[in-house]
Each structure stands twice: as C-alpha cells, then as structure tokens.
XYZ file of C-alpha atoms in Angstrom:
556
model
C 155.170 35.017 70.746
C 155.297 38.770 71.354
C 158.467 40.218 72.744
C 159.229 43.644 74.111
C 162.497 45.211 72.970
C 164.312 46.959 75.804
C 167.811 48.360 75.672
C 169.930 48.091 78.767
C 171.771 51.126 79.960
C 175.527 50.844 79.560
C 177.306 50.310 82.833
C 178.648 53.530 84.304
C 182.369 53.684 84.803
C 183.450 53.723 88.426
C 185.749 56.590 87.542
C 183.047 58.711 85.906
C 182.012 60.345 89.165
C 185.538 61.658 89.563
C 185.562 63.242 86.100
C 185.396 66.993 86.246
C 184.019 69.041 83.344
C 186.533 71.047 81.352
C 186.111 74.789 81.485
C 187.116 75.101 77.813
C 185.600 73.371 74.787
C 187.166 73.383 71.342
C 184.795 73.340 68.344
C 186.231 72.766 64.882
C 184.588 73.285 61.517
C 185.757 70.279 59.524
C 184.917 71.429 56.005
C 183.028 74.066 54.053
C 181.520 71.284 51.939
C 177.971 70.667 53.245
C 177.228 67.164 54.497
C 173.419 67.643 54.321
C 170.875 70.114 52.996
C 167.486 70.761 54.579
C 164.336 72.207 53.041
C 163.724 75.930 53.254
C 160.727 74.996 55.404
C 162.818 72.749 57.630
C 161.358 74.019 60.898
C 157.629 73.373 60.504
C 154.708 72.789 62.856
C 151.300 71.192 63.247
C 147.837 71.992 64.523
C 146.149 68.835 65.714
C 142.892 67.879 64.003
C 141.270 67.853 67.469
C 142.099 71.540 67.847
C 141.055 72.405 64.284
C 137.688 70.609 64.365
C 136.904 70.699 68.100
C 137.654 67.211 69.370
C 139.047 65.720 72.563
C 142.192 67.495 73.655
C 144.811 67.566 76.407
C 144.402 70.845 78.234
C 142.569 70.136 81.453
C 142.879 66.372 81.006
C 144.564 64.388 83.742
C 144.599 61.093 81.859
C 143.957 59.586 78.427
C 141.111 57.676 76.815
C 141.743 55.782 73.574
C 144.934 57.796 73.035
C 143.097 61.119 73.406
C 142.534 63.704 76.073
C 139.322 63.609 78.030
C 138.191 67.217 77.516
C 136.366 68.321 74.383
C 137.196 71.810 73.134
C 135.584 74.120 70.549
C 137.194 74.471 67.087
C 140.009 77.005 67.050
C 139.411 80.408 65.520
C 142.181 80.671 62.917
C 141.136 84.176 61.884
C 143.133 86.019 64.562
C 145.568 88.758 63.545
C 147.889 88.109 66.480
C 148.111 84.429 65.573
C 148.935 85.381 61.988
C 151.777 87.645 63.153
C 153.228 84.937 65.389
C 153.086 82.396 62.542
C 154.570 84.752 59.969
C 157.533 85.419 62.282
C 158.358 81.698 62.112
C 157.965 81.238 58.365
C 158.560 79.795 55.880
C 157.085 76.521 57.164
C 154.720 73.656 56.500
C 151.547 73.308 58.534
C 150.585 69.715 59.199
C 147.049 68.876 60.258
C 146.841 65.349 61.668
C 146.728 63.596 65.007
C 144.898 60.696 66.587
C 141.410 61.870 65.626
C 142.398 62.168 61.971
C 141.216 58.571 61.632
C 137.866 59.258 63.299
C 136.941 62.583 61.729
C 134.180 62.887 59.099
C 134.509 65.079 55.999
C 131.711 67.358 54.843
C 132.105 65.988 51.301
C 131.035 62.457 52.198
C 127.494 61.217 51.670
C 127.710 58.845 54.608
C 125.849 59.718 57.802
C 128.111 59.437 60.862
C 127.035 56.740 63.275
C 128.905 58.282 66.218
C 126.709 59.814 68.949
C 128.822 63.008 68.911
C 130.771 62.918 65.641
C 133.857 65.025 64.917
C 133.252 66.724 61.562
C 135.418 68.894 59.350
C 132.735 71.224 58.078
C 133.085 73.179 54.868
C 133.492 76.349 56.945
C 136.369 74.805 58.961
C 138.079 73.492 55.822
C 137.816 76.804 53.968
C 139.102 78.741 57.011
C 142.030 76.328 57.316
C 143.099 76.895 53.700
C 142.641 80.654 54.050
C 144.942 80.509 57.097
C 147.532 78.565 55.101
C 147.388 80.914 52.118
C 147.343 84.071 54.229
C 150.505 83.047 56.059
C 152.224 81.544 52.987
C 152.514 78.088 54.522
C 152.909 74.752 52.813
C 150.119 72.347 53.767
C 150.376 68.723 54.878
C 147.202 66.771 55.623
C 146.646 63.345 57.217
C 143.815 61.620 55.372
C 141.546 59.168 57.099
C 142.474 55.469 57.135
C 139.856 54.677 59.756
C 139.730 50.879 59.471
C 139.421 49.472 62.968
C 138.701 45.854 62.133
C 141.184 43.322 60.694
C 138.617 42.143 58.150
C 138.616 45.600 56.569
C 142.373 45.873 56.148
C 143.612 45.618 52.581
C 140.258 46.893 51.277
C 140.537 50.613 52.012
C 137.928 52.571 50.075
C 139.000 55.895 48.538
C 135.585 57.551 48.447
C 136.054 60.051 51.318
C 139.604 60.983 50.362
C 138.653 61.374 46.708
C 135.748 63.668 47.583
C 137.944 65.987 49.659
C 140.688 66.068 47.009
C 138.165 66.898 44.283
C 136.708 69.726 46.381
C 140.216 71.150 46.830
C 140.797 71.007 43.073
C 137.512 72.830 42.410
C 138.365 75.552 44.938
C 142.007 75.868 43.904
C 143.282 74.730 47.311
C 146.700 73.115 47.362
C 147.712 70.200 49.558
C 151.502 70.024 49.332
C 151.878 66.721 51.180
C 149.288 63.933 51.657
C 149.605 61.027 54.085
C 147.256 58.181 54.958
C 146.372 57.520 58.592
C 147.964 58.628 61.822
C 150.609 56.352 63.390
C 149.309 53.198 61.718
C 151.811 51.021 63.621
C 150.204 52.178 66.887
C 146.591 51.371 66.034
C 146.772 48.615 68.650
C 147.404 51.214 71.364
C 144.802 53.763 70.265
C 142.006 51.663 68.825
C 142.448 48.173 70.287
C 144.476 45.033 69.522
C 142.093 43.837 66.813
C 142.505 47.087 64.858
C 146.244 46.732 64.198
C 146.838 46.264 60.447
C 149.524 43.914 59.166
C 152.319 45.288 56.968
C 151.169 43.284 53.925
C 147.573 44.490 53.950
C 148.544 48.043 54.837
C 150.898 48.099 51.849
C 147.935 47.324 49.552
C 145.916 50.159 51.079
C 148.814 52.599 50.835
C 149.383 51.680 47.172
C 145.715 52.424 46.464
C 146.054 55.753 48.283
C 149.166 56.705 46.278
C 147.449 55.972 42.967
C 144.420 58.030 43.964
C 146.420 61.083 45.030
C 148.552 61.019 41.871
C 145.407 60.847 39.745
C 143.340 63.548 41.484
C 146.074 65.815 42.933
C 149.223 65.138 40.856
C 151.145 68.105 42.302
C 150.906 66.728 45.855
C 153.749 64.748 47.389
C 152.949 61.581 49.301
C 154.384 60.839 52.759
C 154.266 57.680 54.812
C 153.988 55.698 56.908
C 154.178 58.172 59.838
C 155.138 55.406 62.265
C 155.411 56.146 65.974
C 158.684 55.383 67.765
C 158.908 55.299 71.564
C 162.008 56.203 73.610
C 164.012 53.031 74.381
C 161.491 50.797 72.594
C 161.365 52.030 69.021
C 158.283 50.502 67.371
C 157.600 48.592 70.617
C 156.063 45.137 70.211
C 157.453 42.763 67.623
C 156.501 41.213 65.306
C 153.097 42.763 65.956
C 153.657 46.507 65.491
C 157.185 46.948 64.091
C 155.704 47.102 60.607
C 157.567 50.016 58.980
C 160.347 48.134 57.181
C 157.939 45.379 56.056
C 155.417 47.953 54.809
C 158.067 49.746 52.746
C 159.341 46.447 51.371
C 155.840 45.353 50.252
C 154.714 48.610 48.642
C 154.596 48.777 44.867
C 154.118 52.529 44.623
C 156.779 55.162 45.239
C 156.693 57.452 48.289
C 158.065 60.988 48.046
C 158.682 61.255 51.792
C 159.477 58.711 54.502
C 158.175 60.245 57.739
C 158.043 59.112 61.343
C 156.901 60.403 64.752
C 159.046 60.672 67.831
C 158.770 62.185 71.327
C 161.809 61.903 73.634
C 159.612 61.853 76.770
C 156.096 60.967 77.931
C 153.893 63.168 80.050
C 152.377 61.831 83.245
C 149.049 61.553 81.424
C 150.480 58.747 79.305
C 149.384 55.260 80.454
C 152.681 53.764 79.167
C 155.890 55.600 80.002
C 159.372 54.546 78.928
C 160.940 57.911 79.837
C 158.756 60.158 81.964
C 159.223 63.881 81.458
C 160.942 65.163 84.604
C 163.212 68.160 84.987
C 166.233 65.971 85.605
C 165.644 63.891 82.466
C 164.710 66.821 80.239
C 168.098 68.473 80.840
C 170.113 65.221 80.583
C 172.005 65.043 77.240
C 171.793 61.249 77.388
C 168.018 61.523 76.908
C 168.603 62.878 73.408
C 170.423 59.879 71.902
C 167.499 57.645 70.953
C 166.497 60.101 68.231
C 169.778 59.489 66.433
C 169.426 55.707 66.664
C 165.944 55.671 65.101
C 166.752 58.336 62.507
C 169.654 56.232 61.255
C 167.390 53.179 61.223
C 164.829 54.986 59.057
C 167.602 56.166 56.751
C 168.748 52.567 56.167
C 165.196 51.429 55.435
C 164.717 54.339 53.043
C 167.934 53.523 51.197
C 166.890 49.912 50.819
C 163.218 50.224 49.892
C 162.437 53.810 48.792
C 165.799 55.355 47.789
C 164.282 58.397 46.049
C 162.288 59.506 49.129
C 163.384 62.267 51.482
C 163.275 61.866 55.270
C 160.949 63.884 57.512
C 160.341 63.900 61.219
C 156.607 64.244 60.638
C 155.605 64.867 64.260
C 157.665 65.612 67.350
C 157.183 67.318 70.705
C 158.722 67.240 74.129
C 156.379 64.663 75.647
C 153.636 62.394 74.345
C 150.029 62.989 75.343
C 149.960 66.755 75.193
C 153.287 67.556 76.824
C 154.068 67.764 80.530
C 152.355 70.569 82.439
C 154.719 73.151 83.966
C 157.689 71.614 82.094
C 156.992 71.414 78.338
C 156.025 75.092 78.353
C 159.072 76.189 80.349
C 162.685 77.087 79.583
C 163.927 73.568 80.346
C 162.096 72.317 77.246
C 164.208 74.496 74.954
C 167.260 72.237 75.197
C 165.852 69.052 73.626
C 164.231 71.158 70.904
C 167.397 73.037 69.961
C 169.381 69.790 69.971
C 166.842 67.875 67.864
C 166.759 70.657 65.285
C 170.524 70.531 64.969
C 170.869 66.757 65.249
C 167.987 66.047 62.859
C 169.450 68.232 60.132
C 172.840 66.554 60.485
C 171.208 63.109 60.249
C 169.461 63.919 56.963
C 165.982 64.870 58.161
C 164.993 67.484 55.588
C 161.931 68.696 57.555
C 161.113 68.751 61.265
C 157.409 69.125 62.144
C 156.825 70.381 65.656
C 153.751 69.272 67.601
C 152.285 71.711 68.053
C 152.029 75.289 66.832
C 149.138 75.931 69.205
C 147.318 73.747 71.715
C 148.658 71.580 74.538
C 151.458 72.033 77.056
C 153.977 71.354 74.277
C 152.702 74.169 72.045
C 154.889 76.943 70.688
C 151.966 79.321 71.311
C 149.550 79.163 74.249
C 146.096 78.408 72.830
C 144.182 80.521 75.363
C 146.442 83.568 75.672
C 148.290 83.522 72.303
C 151.514 84.186 74.206
C 154.693 82.537 72.886
C 156.156 79.758 75.045
C 159.961 79.504 75.469
C 160.381 77.000 72.579
C 158.874 79.613 70.265
C 161.946 81.787 70.679
C 164.354 78.955 69.931
C 162.337 78.387 66.756
C 162.360 82.075 65.896
C 166.135 82.426 66.255
C 166.693 79.223 64.292
C 164.572 80.595 61.429
C 166.434 83.881 61.422
C 169.966 82.497 61.644
C 170.159 78.958 60.299
C 170.380 78.299 56.563
C 169.870 75.150 54.525
C 173.453 73.892 54.218
C 174.592 71.654 57.064
C 178.293 71.465 57.976
C 180.168 68.937 60.032
C 181.789 70.177 63.210
C 183.822 68.398 65.849
C 183.601 68.859 69.579
C 184.817 66.354 72.143
C 183.497 68.100 75.223
C 180.698 65.884 76.637
C 178.896 68.897 78.116
C 178.477 70.760 74.824
C 176.314 70.019 71.806
C 177.442 71.924 68.724
C 175.924 72.212 65.221
C 176.732 74.421 62.264
C 174.699 75.605 59.246
C 175.239 78.139 56.532
C 173.921 81.581 57.229
C 171.085 83.344 55.506
C 173.603 85.246 53.404
C 176.426 83.869 51.317
C 179.806 83.691 53.035
C 178.318 83.329 56.512
C 177.684 80.499 58.887
C 176.102 80.067 62.311
C 177.305 77.828 65.093
C 174.672 76.530 67.523
C 176.138 75.844 70.975
C 174.024 74.204 73.682
C 175.258 74.214 77.280
C 173.077 71.960 79.456
C 175.198 72.324 82.595
C 175.305 74.738 85.521
C 178.836 75.830 84.553
C 179.880 78.568 82.141
C 182.015 77.362 79.230
C 184.793 78.962 77.274
C 184.451 78.046 73.580
C 187.468 78.091 71.269
C 186.512 77.964 67.590
C 188.656 76.609 64.749
C 188.128 77.481 61.076
C 184.901 79.440 61.406
C 186.307 82.850 60.416
C 185.529 86.200 61.994
C 182.862 86.223 64.673
C 180.208 88.841 63.956
C 177.260 88.457 66.291
C 176.105 86.375 69.234
C 172.597 85.569 70.402
C 172.145 83.772 73.698
C 168.906 82.390 75.147
C 168.799 82.161 78.942
C 166.230 82.396 81.740
C 166.091 83.148 85.445
C 165.447 79.478 86.138
C 164.929 76.233 84.266
C 161.242 76.313 85.113
C 160.767 79.919 84.022
C 157.988 80.724 81.552
C 159.973 83.692 80.257
C 163.300 83.671 78.431
C 165.851 86.357 77.654
C 167.737 86.892 74.435
C 171.002 88.683 75.128
C 169.608 89.612 78.514
C 166.415 91.212 77.192
C 162.919 89.755 77.195
C 161.740 89.342 73.590
C 158.680 91.396 72.720
C 156.690 92.146 69.613
C 156.694 95.852 68.715
C 153.944 96.795 66.279
C 153.512 93.123 65.507
C 157.165 92.485 64.726
C 160.363 91.454 66.466
C 163.796 91.830 64.888
C 167.315 90.700 65.683
C 168.485 94.280 66.040
C 165.985 94.759 68.884
C 168.298 92.882 71.237
C 171.396 94.241 72.981
C 174.717 93.362 71.399
C 176.863 90.888 73.287
C 180.599 91.175 73.352
C 182.523 88.826 71.085
C 183.991 87.039 74.056
C 184.157 83.287 73.751
C 182.101 82.469 76.849
C 178.680 80.818 77.041
C 176.483 81.023 80.116
C 175.327 78.060 82.168
C 172.076 76.522 80.909
C 172.095 78.474 77.657
C 171.414 78.090 73.949
C 173.736 80.119 71.796
C 173.844 81.164 68.161
C 177.274 82.466 67.097
C 177.383 84.124 63.672
C 180.581 84.080 61.600
C 181.779 85.503 58.325
C 183.911 82.653 57.045
C 186.610 82.516 54.380
C 186.265 80.913 50.958
C 188.236 77.821 51.938
C 189.539 76.351 55.129
C 193.095 76.860 53.870
C 192.539 80.604 54.077
C 191.432 80.472 57.690
C 193.578 80.501 60.770
C 193.814 76.897 61.960
C 194.752 77.878 65.463
C 192.128 78.322 68.158
C 190.506 81.703 68.454
C 192.878 84.058 70.252
C 190.125 86.223 71.608
C 190.566 86.987 75.254
C 187.888 87.581 77.787
C 188.162 89.691 80.853
C 188.205 87.877 84.158
C 184.895 88.198 85.949
C 184.104 87.447 89.537
C 182.456 84.082 90.003
C 178.755 84.662 90.745
C 177.358 83.328 93.965
C 175.804 79.873 93.754
C 172.327 79.061 94.994
C 171.565 75.339 95.220
C 174.701 74.773 93.136
C 173.231 76.839 90.275
C 175.008 79.897 88.943
C 172.743 82.897 88.203
C 172.775 83.581 84.493
C 173.144 87.335 85.017
C 174.617 89.105 88.065
C 171.450 91.115 88.711
C 169.100 88.118 88.654
C 167.711 86.352 91.615
C 167.287 82.585 91.406
C 164.821 81.098 93.806
C 166.186 77.987 95.517
C 162.917 76.069 94.997
C 162.714 76.646 91.257
C 166.055 75.287 90.028
C 167.268 72.004 91.486
C 170.901 71.107 91.645
C 171.699 69.098 88.514
C 172.051 65.383 89.170
C 175.324 63.710 88.120
C 174.595 62.133 84.750
C 176.588 60.663 81.948
C 176.587 62.954 78.968
C 177.004 61.949 75.344
C 177.872 64.775 72.965
C 177.286 65.007 69.242
C 179.238 67.564 67.228
C 177.289 69.073 64.347
C 175.914 72.172 62.631
C 174.432 75.745 62.713
C 174.253 79.042 60.764
C 173.840 82.900 60.374
C 171.695 86.026 60.328
C 169.775 87.821 57.573
C 169.698 91.074 59.539
C 173.200 92.391 59.857
C-alpha cells in the first residue's frame, strides 16, 4: 500500500506572537579550524537540455505537460560575447547540461532513427558549440546521459550504445566531460513519464553499475555522479515504497560513485500540477521555508556514509521554484534570500558543489534568456564568488531573525561573514573573534519585488565588460545591517582565537533618525521611495535560524 509522507507543522507557542525581535544580534566565530571545505567551483550552474537543443521550455507556458513546459523554443546561441562576459564574471564553475528532456533527446552519434514525430536532437553542431562554450569560459562540464527506459520490462537491461558513441566522439575530439550522470531524476520517472515507467531500486542499480563500468572504460578521467534524485519540500522522495529509491539504489550498487548528488527546490511555481509549498512572496521571505534543505542534506549524508563513503556530496540541481520558477518572483529581489541562505547552509552541511538551475532560461535564471540582463540572484552569486573562499567555519548566532555563515577569504588571513536579514527591521550586529573589519558589501533593493538591486547603494553595471568590487561606494564600518538585506562583511582575522579580543565589537554607530514606514516597511535608503503596492507588510511567522559561515575579498 502506497503512503504519502507528510510532516506536521510544530504547534506555535501562544506566547510567540508577543515575542519582539531584538535590535542587536551577536555573532561569534567559534574556531579558526574549518568544519568543511567546498570545491573551488562550489557555486556552479546549469543550462537545461531543452534550452541547449531547442525543446519544450517554461517561458510563455502557463502549465506543464509530462513534466515539461508547453512552448517549444529554438536552440540557444552560445556564441554571444555578452553571455561569455557574464559567465566569466561568475567563474570558476561547472556547467551542468541535464533536465527532463535529457532522457528523451537523441544523439547525433547514434545509428537509430528517432520514432518521435518531432524529435529533440543534439546535433554535432550543437555539441561542438557547447564544448567550445565550456572551453572558452574555462568551465568544468557535467552531462546527464540518457537513461530513457520508459517501460518496466526494459529496466535492468540498459544498453550502452548511445552513451558509448557520444563518449567515443568526445575522446576523438579531445572534449572533456568532468562529471557524467545517468538519467534525470530517476526516482521521479513516475511523475514525468507515467506510473509504469518508474524503475525499481534493484534494477536501476544494475543499470547504473553498467553505466559506471562503461564510463571508466571509455572516459577514465571523468567522475561519476548519481543518482540525482528529486526531493520535494515537506515530502522528500514523496511516495513510499514506490519512489523513495535512493538509499536502496546505493545499497544495491556494486560500483563506486564519485559523487552523490540530489535535486531540490524549496518552492513550486504555480505551473506545477503538484504543490507542497507554492512560491508566494510571504513564503519566499519566511526563514522557516529554508529548513527542509537541511533535513534532506543530512539524510543524504547518512546514506553516503553508509553505502558510498568515498563519494562527495553535491546539490546537483536547485532553483527557487520547480517548473521554471515563479513569474515576477523568482526573477526579483525576494528570491535572493533563499539563494544566499542555501549557499551558506549547503557549504556548512558538507555539500561540496551547488548547481544552480539555471544559468539562462526560465524565470529562475541568473541571466534573462531574451535580454541577457542579469537577474537579482546573479549579483548574490557574483559577490559570493568574489568574497567567499573554500574553507567553511562554524559561527554561532542565536537571533532567530538572522542567518549567519562564515568562510575563509580569497586571501590568506581573511574571512568573510555572510549576514542575511529577512525582516523589515534594521539589525545591529556585534561580532566576536572575527578580527578587524575591513570592508562591507550590502545587497538591497527599493522593494522585495524589484527587478534591480543595489550594492552599497549603487546599481551594479558592467563597464567595458567588467564589474569590480572597487566600483562600489565604500560603506562605513558601522555594525548595522539594513532591513531586507544580504551582507558580506570582510575581516582580517588573527592567527588564533586566543589572539583576538573575545569581547563584542566596540564599534559605535551614530544615531540616525528612524525612517518613515510605508505599509510597515522601512525604506532601505532615505532617498528611496517605496510604493505601498509593491512591498506587503511581512506576516508574523516563526523563524528558525542557523548559524554558519562566510568569507573575504580578492580585491582589496
């Protein structure tokens, strides 16, 4: 009998509505010994196979069909100088090419004639252009190979012909695939391709073993990732014992995986036929919406330790909302908060790489596909890449309104503290053990639904194809963060904690007049006008805080 796993919300305390947020938060660096280390290409991104090859995509679609959008688009032109400059500003990174149509696409190297009336084909021209894009922008490359078995009778008898042909072509051309995976969200085949297409863990393990042996024979320098399982907010792998196959798959595999990866979206767009947490403005800025990620990341870590202890952990696909993102929300400032938090939280939980869906294409894209203009999340990603290093430190913060994370800086002897304020109140931050504060970078916007952000009060712009940290005005070293803001504080720390001052920062800040409120929202800058209809008053919500890690700048 199938059962649906639902978690009940904890009962809210009757006294919680009387709790008033503290105006001061204390953040403490617990140790200079790193608790985790991420890859240099930690912040990575994807281009969906539908965008690469010209399949069915989300922009313009109001609903879904077989897990896809309803509008077919032309293949993307990857040979665009502006796109190269935008990508290079985010590097180093991996580019993943996968997505739902990865299991339906046909390769130019196969001798089989597609039976589809309008087949999706990766032509030789598309494949060559993709590798040229990867090489030109010095990206690592991750590719989702076709599983494509939609009948139970076929499971356990996966044939390697198509994958082998594409791998051999890459070897002949000198193309490198850094990471190979088989199939897209194999535990969700039932949702995308029908109930009868869902493979069992036992048979899928046999197919994955065959895939691993093939890749190691034909492309021995490639790493192998799997199983790329989809996890839903509140439900995890959803229906058991039917689709919660990840732990059983790992237990039944004979071959070794290099990477355990999984897919997770904290929200669903209104296109999605099944919604466990619909993307709304209220939910997107609620810290409690961010907690499921930690639960499932810890679950994957336990399964890895038990079945594949030598594998690293990747979040192989993530975006703000399933099914293309939510229009007029995933591409707005409000979306920056979950993304900044998941970057910090994921690193602290041992995820060595975080693959963002998507680089370009869809409402959740970092870059608008039609205009090539950066969306707000792009600038969070850019600052993270400039300021956050690979070493992850443990920090402590008991303020429920503040999320805090700390990484090493890009230069030795420095660290960066990421501070996320998801409330309409400014916060005074007192820092313990971080050392001397050097620089501050603060991301804000005129409203939560704004398409434009400011860094230190200035709109980020590319000048001659580049944007640099020194382009932005310097903020004072006062220990105040704005309402609804994402902050990167750069420190030059001491060699050991014993050499630092263990008392809170004694920096003082000048008293400033309280700005006028509009709809209970404080303008982020005195000279800004906030329209009452663009920023709603925040709803009273329970907030759960996680204290963690951040880091520093390579442009002093």
